[in-house]
Structures are given as structure tokens and as C-alpha cells.
mmCIF file of C-alpha atoms in Angstrom:
data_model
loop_
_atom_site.group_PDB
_atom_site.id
_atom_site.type_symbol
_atom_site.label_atom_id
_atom_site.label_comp_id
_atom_site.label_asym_id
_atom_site.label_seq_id
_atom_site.Cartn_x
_atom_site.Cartn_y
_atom_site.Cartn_z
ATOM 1 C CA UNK S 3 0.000 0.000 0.000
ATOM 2 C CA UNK S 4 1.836 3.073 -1.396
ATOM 3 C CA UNK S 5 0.739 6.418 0.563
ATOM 4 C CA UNK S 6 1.871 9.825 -0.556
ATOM 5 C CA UNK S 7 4.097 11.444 2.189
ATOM 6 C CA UNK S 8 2.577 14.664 3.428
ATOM 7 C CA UNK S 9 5.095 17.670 4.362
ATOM 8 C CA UNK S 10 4.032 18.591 7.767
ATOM 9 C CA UNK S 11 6.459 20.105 10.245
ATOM 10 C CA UNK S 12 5.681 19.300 13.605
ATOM 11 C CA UNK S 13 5.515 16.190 15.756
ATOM 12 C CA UNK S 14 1.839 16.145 16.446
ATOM 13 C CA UNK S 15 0.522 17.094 12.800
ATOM 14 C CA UNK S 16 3.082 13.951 11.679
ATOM 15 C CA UNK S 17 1.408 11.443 14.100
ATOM 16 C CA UNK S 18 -2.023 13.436 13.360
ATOM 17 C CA UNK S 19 -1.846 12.584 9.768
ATOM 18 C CA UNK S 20 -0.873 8.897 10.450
ATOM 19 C CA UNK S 21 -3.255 8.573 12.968
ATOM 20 C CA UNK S 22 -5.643 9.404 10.602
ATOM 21 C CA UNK S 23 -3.855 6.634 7.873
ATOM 22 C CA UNK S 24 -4.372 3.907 10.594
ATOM 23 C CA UNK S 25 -7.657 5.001 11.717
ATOM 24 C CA UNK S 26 -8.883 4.336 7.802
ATOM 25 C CA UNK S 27 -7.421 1.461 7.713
ATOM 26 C CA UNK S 28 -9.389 0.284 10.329
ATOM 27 C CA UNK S 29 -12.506 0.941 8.157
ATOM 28 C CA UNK S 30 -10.710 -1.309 4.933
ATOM 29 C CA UNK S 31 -9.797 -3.939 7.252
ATOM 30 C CA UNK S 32 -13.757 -4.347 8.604
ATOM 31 C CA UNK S 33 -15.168 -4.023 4.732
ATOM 32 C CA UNK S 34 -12.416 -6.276 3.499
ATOM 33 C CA UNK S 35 -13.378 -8.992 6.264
ATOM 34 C CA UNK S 36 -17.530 -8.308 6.558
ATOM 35 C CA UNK S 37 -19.105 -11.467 5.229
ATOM 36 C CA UNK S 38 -20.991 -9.665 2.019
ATOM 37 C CA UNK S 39 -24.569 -10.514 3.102
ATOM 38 C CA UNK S 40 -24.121 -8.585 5.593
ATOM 39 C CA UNK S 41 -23.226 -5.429 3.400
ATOM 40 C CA UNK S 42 -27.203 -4.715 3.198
ATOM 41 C CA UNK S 43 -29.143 -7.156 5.694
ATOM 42 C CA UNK S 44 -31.891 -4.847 7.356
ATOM 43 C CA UNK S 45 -31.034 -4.793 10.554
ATOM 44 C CA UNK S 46 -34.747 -4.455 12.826
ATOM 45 C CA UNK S 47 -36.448 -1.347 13.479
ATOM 46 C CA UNK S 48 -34.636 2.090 12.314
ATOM 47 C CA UNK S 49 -31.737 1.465 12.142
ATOM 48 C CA UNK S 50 -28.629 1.898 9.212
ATOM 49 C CA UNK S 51 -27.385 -0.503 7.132
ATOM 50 C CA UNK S 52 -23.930 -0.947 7.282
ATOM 51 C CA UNK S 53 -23.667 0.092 3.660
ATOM 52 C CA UNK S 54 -25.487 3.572 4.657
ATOM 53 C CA UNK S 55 -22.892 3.606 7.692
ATOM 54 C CA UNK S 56 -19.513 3.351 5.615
ATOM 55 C CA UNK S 57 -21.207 5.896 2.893
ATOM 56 C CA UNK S 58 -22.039 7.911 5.817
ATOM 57 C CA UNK S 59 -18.546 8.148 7.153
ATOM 58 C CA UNK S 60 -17.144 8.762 3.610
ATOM 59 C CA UNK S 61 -19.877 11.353 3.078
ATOM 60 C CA UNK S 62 -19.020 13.247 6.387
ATOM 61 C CA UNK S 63 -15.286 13.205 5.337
ATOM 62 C CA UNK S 64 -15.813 14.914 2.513
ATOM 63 C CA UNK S 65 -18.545 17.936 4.161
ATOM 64 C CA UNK S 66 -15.372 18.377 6.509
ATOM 65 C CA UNK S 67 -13.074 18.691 3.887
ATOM 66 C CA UNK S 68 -16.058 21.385 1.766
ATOM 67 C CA UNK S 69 -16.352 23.181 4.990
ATOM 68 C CA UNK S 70 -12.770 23.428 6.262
ATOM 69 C CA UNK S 71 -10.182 23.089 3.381
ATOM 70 C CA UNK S 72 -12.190 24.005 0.278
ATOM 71 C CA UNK S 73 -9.344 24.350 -1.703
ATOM 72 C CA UNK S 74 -8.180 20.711 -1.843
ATOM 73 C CA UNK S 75 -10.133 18.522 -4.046
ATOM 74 C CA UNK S 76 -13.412 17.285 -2.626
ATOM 75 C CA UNK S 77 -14.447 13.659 -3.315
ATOM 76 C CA UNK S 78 -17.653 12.672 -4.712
ATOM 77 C CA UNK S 79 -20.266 11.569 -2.254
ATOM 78 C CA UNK S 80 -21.500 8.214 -1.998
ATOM 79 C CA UNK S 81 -25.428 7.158 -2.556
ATOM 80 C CA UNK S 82 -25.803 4.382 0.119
ATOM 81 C CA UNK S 83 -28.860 2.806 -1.967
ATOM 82 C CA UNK S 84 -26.456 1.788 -4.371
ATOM 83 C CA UNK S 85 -22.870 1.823 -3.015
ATOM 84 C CA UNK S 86 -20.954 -1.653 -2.879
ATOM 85 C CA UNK S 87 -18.056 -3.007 -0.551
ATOM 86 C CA UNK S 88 -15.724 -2.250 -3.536
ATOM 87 C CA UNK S 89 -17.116 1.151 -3.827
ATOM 88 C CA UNK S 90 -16.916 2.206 -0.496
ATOM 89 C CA UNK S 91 -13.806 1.080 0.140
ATOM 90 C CA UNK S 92 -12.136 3.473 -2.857
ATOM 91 C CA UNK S 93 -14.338 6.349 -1.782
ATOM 92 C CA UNK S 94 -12.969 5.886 1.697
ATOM 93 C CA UNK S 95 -9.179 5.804 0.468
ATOM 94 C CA UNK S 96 -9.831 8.391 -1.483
ATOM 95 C CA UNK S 97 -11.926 10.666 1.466
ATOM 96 C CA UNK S 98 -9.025 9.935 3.642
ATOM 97 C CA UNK S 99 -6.432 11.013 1.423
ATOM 98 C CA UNK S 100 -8.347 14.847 1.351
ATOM 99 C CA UNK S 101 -8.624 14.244 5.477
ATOM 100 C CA UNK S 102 -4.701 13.746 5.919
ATOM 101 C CA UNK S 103 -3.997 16.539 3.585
ATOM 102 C CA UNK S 104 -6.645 18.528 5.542
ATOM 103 C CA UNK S 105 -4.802 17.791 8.898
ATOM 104 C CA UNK S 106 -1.211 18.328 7.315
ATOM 105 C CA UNK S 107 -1.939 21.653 6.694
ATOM 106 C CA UNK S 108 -3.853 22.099 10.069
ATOM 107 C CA UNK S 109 -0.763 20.750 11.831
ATOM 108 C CA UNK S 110 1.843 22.298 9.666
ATOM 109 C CA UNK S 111 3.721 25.560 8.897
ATOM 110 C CA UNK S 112 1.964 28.243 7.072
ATOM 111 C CA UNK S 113 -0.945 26.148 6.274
ATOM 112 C CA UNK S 114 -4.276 27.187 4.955
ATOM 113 C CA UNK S 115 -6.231 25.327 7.320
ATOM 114 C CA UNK S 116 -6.966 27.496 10.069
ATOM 115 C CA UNK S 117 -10.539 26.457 11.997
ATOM 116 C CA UNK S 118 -11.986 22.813 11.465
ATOM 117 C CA UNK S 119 -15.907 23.042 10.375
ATOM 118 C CA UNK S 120 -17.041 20.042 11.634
ATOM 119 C CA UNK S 121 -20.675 21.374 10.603
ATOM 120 C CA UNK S 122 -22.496 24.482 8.731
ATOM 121 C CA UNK S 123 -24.082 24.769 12.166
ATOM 122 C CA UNK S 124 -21.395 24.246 14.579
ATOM 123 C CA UNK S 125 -19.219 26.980 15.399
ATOM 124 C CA UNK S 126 -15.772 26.742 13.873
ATOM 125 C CA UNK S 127 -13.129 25.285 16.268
ATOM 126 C CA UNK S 128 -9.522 26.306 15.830
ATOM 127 C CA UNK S 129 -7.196 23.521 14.804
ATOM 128 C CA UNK S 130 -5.926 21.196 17.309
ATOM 129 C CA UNK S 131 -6.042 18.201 18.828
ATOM 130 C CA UNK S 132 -9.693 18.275 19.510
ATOM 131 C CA UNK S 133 -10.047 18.528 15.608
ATOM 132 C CA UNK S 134 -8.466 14.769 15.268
ATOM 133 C CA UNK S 135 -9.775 13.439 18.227
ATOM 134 C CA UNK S 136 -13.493 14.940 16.684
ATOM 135 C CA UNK S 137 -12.819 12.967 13.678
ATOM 136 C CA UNK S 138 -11.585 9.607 14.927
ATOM 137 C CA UNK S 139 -14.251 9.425 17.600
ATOM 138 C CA UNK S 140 -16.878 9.659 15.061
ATOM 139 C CA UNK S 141 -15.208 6.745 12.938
ATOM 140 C CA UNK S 142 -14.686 4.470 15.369
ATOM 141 C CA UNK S 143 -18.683 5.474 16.887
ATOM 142 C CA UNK S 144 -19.756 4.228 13.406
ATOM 143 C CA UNK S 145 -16.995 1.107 13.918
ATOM 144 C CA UNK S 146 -18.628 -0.435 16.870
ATOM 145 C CA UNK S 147 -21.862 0.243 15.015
ATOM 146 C CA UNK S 148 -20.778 -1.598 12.376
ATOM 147 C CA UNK S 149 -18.978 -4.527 14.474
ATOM 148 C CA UNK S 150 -22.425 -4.781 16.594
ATOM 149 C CA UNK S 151 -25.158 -4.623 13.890
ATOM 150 C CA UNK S 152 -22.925 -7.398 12.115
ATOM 151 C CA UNK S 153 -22.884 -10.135 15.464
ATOM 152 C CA UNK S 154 -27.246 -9.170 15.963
ATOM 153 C CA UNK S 155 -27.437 -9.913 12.241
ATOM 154 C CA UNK S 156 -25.763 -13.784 12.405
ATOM 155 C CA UNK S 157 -22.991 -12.109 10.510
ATOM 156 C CA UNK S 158 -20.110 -11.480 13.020
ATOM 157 C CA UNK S 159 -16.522 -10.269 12.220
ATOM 158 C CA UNK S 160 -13.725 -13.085 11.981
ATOM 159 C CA UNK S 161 -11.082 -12.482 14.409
ATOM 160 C CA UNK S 162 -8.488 -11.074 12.058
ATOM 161 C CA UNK S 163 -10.888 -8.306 11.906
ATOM 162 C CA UNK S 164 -11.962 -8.205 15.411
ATOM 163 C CA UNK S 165 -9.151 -7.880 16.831
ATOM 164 C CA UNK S 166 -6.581 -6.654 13.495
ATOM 165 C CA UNK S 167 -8.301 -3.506 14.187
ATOM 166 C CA UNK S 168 -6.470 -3.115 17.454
ATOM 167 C CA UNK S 169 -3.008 -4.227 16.290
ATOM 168 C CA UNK S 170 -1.903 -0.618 16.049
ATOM 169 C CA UNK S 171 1.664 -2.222 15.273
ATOM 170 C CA UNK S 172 0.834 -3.582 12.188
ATOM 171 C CA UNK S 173 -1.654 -0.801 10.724
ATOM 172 C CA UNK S 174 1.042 1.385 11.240
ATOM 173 C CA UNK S 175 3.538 -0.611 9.230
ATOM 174 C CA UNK S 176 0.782 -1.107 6.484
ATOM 175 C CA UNK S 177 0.291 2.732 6.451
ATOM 176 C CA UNK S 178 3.858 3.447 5.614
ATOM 177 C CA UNK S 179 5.354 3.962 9.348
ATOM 178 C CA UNK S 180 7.559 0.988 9.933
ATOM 179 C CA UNK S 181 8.691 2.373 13.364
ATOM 180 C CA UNK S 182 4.708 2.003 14.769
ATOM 181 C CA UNK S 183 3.106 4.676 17.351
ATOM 182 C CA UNK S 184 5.645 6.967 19.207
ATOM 183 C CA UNK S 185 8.280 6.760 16.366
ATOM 184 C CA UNK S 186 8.411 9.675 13.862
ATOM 185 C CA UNK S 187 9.067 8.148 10.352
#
């Protein structure tokens, strides 16, 4: 998995942008292992299908980008009626490609990103660590989401997705950081 290298000049906006990498890899690994029924079963009452839930994620990714770095390239939304695994999964590389450039220019010298708009009705935040830790909580909400509604629906994760989501270790190395957390690269 080839990533392009972003220039950012300080510690955290490094680790920011590949917390970010190892965050969406989190999402490929759970698509990659999801049994494919699963993909659209209806779960009861009203609730989202995990399809809607990965094209919601991807879809939020890319108002944040819109709202707070509108000069990078925004990605095209997904329709979660129609979206597939293999669909989802490129829209989310590509969505968090726009989010680690967002956050390298958040977190690095003279860059345009000054205030994260999380939403057009939330007030603007300046950049920060609450920015990141905004964005990864709301992935890995929609994570458990997705690892829950897939055990209810008969459909539950095999364990090299269970728990491969948690070997921080090896994301990191398939990110493009061979030295793992703590270790600039």
C-alpha cells in the first residue's frame, strides 16, 4: 500500500496525519473482512445498514473537507442505496487522502487550514487536537456500530478483523510507518 508522504512540520501534525492513515485502515480492514450478506441485511427497526454507515462516514469526510479546506479537491459523495463493498472502500481511500492533507496543513507551517468546520451549524473550532480526536471518535462510533449490527445480524466479524483492528503495530507498518506509534518516520 503506497501512501503519498505529506510535508508537515511538527511532531503532532506527523502522528495526526498517520493517525488518521491507521484510523482508515481500520474501516478497509472491517469491509475487506464483513461477510458480504451482511453489506445490506436490514437490521430491525430504524436502524442503518452498514452500507449507509460506511457511505455515511465517507460522506461526512468529505462535508469536513467542503467546509474546512475548500481548496483541496473534494471527493464525490457516496449514494448508500447503491454503493458496494468495492465502492466504499475506494471512496474511503480516497476521502481519507483529502482528510490527511486537511490535517497536514492544520498541523503544519503556514498552512491554509486554520478552523476545522465540523458542521455548517457548529461553530468553527480552531485547529488542534480536539479537531483529530473529533474525527476519529466519530469513525470508530460508526466502527462499533458496524462490528455490533454485524454479530445481531448472524454475521459477526472473523477475528483477524476483530481484533486486526487493534493491532496498532501492524496498521502502522501497512500505512507506511515501519517504526509504529511513538516513532516519527
Amino acid at each position: 500500500m503506497t501512501k503519498r508522504q505529506h510535508k508537515v512540520h511538527t511532531q503532532f501534525g506527523r502522528a495526526a496525519v498517520q493517525i488518521f492513515a491507521a484510523n482508515d485502515r481500520m474501516n478497509q480492514i472491517l469491509i475487506e473482512r464483513l461477510e458480504p450478506t451482511a453489506w445490506r441485511a436490514k437490521p430491525p427497526g430504524k436502524v442503518r445498514t452498514i452500507a449507509a454507515i460506511f457511505t455515511h462516514m465517507h460522506n461526512v469526510r468529505c462535508k469536513w473537507v467542503r467546509l474546512t479546506a475548500p481548496h483541496l479537491k473534494i471527493p464525490r459523495q457516496l449514494n448508500r442505496a447503491g454503493c458496494t463493498p468495492q465502492q466504499a472502500r475506494a471512496g474511503l481511500t480516497e476521502s481519507a487522502a483529502r482528510c490527511s492533507e486537511m490535517l497536514a496543513e492544520a498541523f503544519g507551517a503556514g498552512g491554509r487550514v486554520e478552523k476545522f468546520r465540523r458542521d455548517g451549524w457548529g461553530r468553527p473550532w480552531p485547529v488542534g487536537p480536539e479537531m483529530l480526536c473529533y474525527m476519529l471518535s466519530h469513525e470508530a462510533h460508526h466502527r462499533g456500530q458496524v462490528c455490533m449490527l454485524a454479530h445481531q445480524l448472524g454475521f459477526p466479524l472473523p477475528g483477524e478483523a476483530a481484533h486486526g483492528i487493534w493491532n496498532w503495530e501492524k496498521l502502522w507498518k501497512q500505512c507506511g510507518s515501519p517504526g509504529g506509534p511513538g516513532h516519527d518516520s
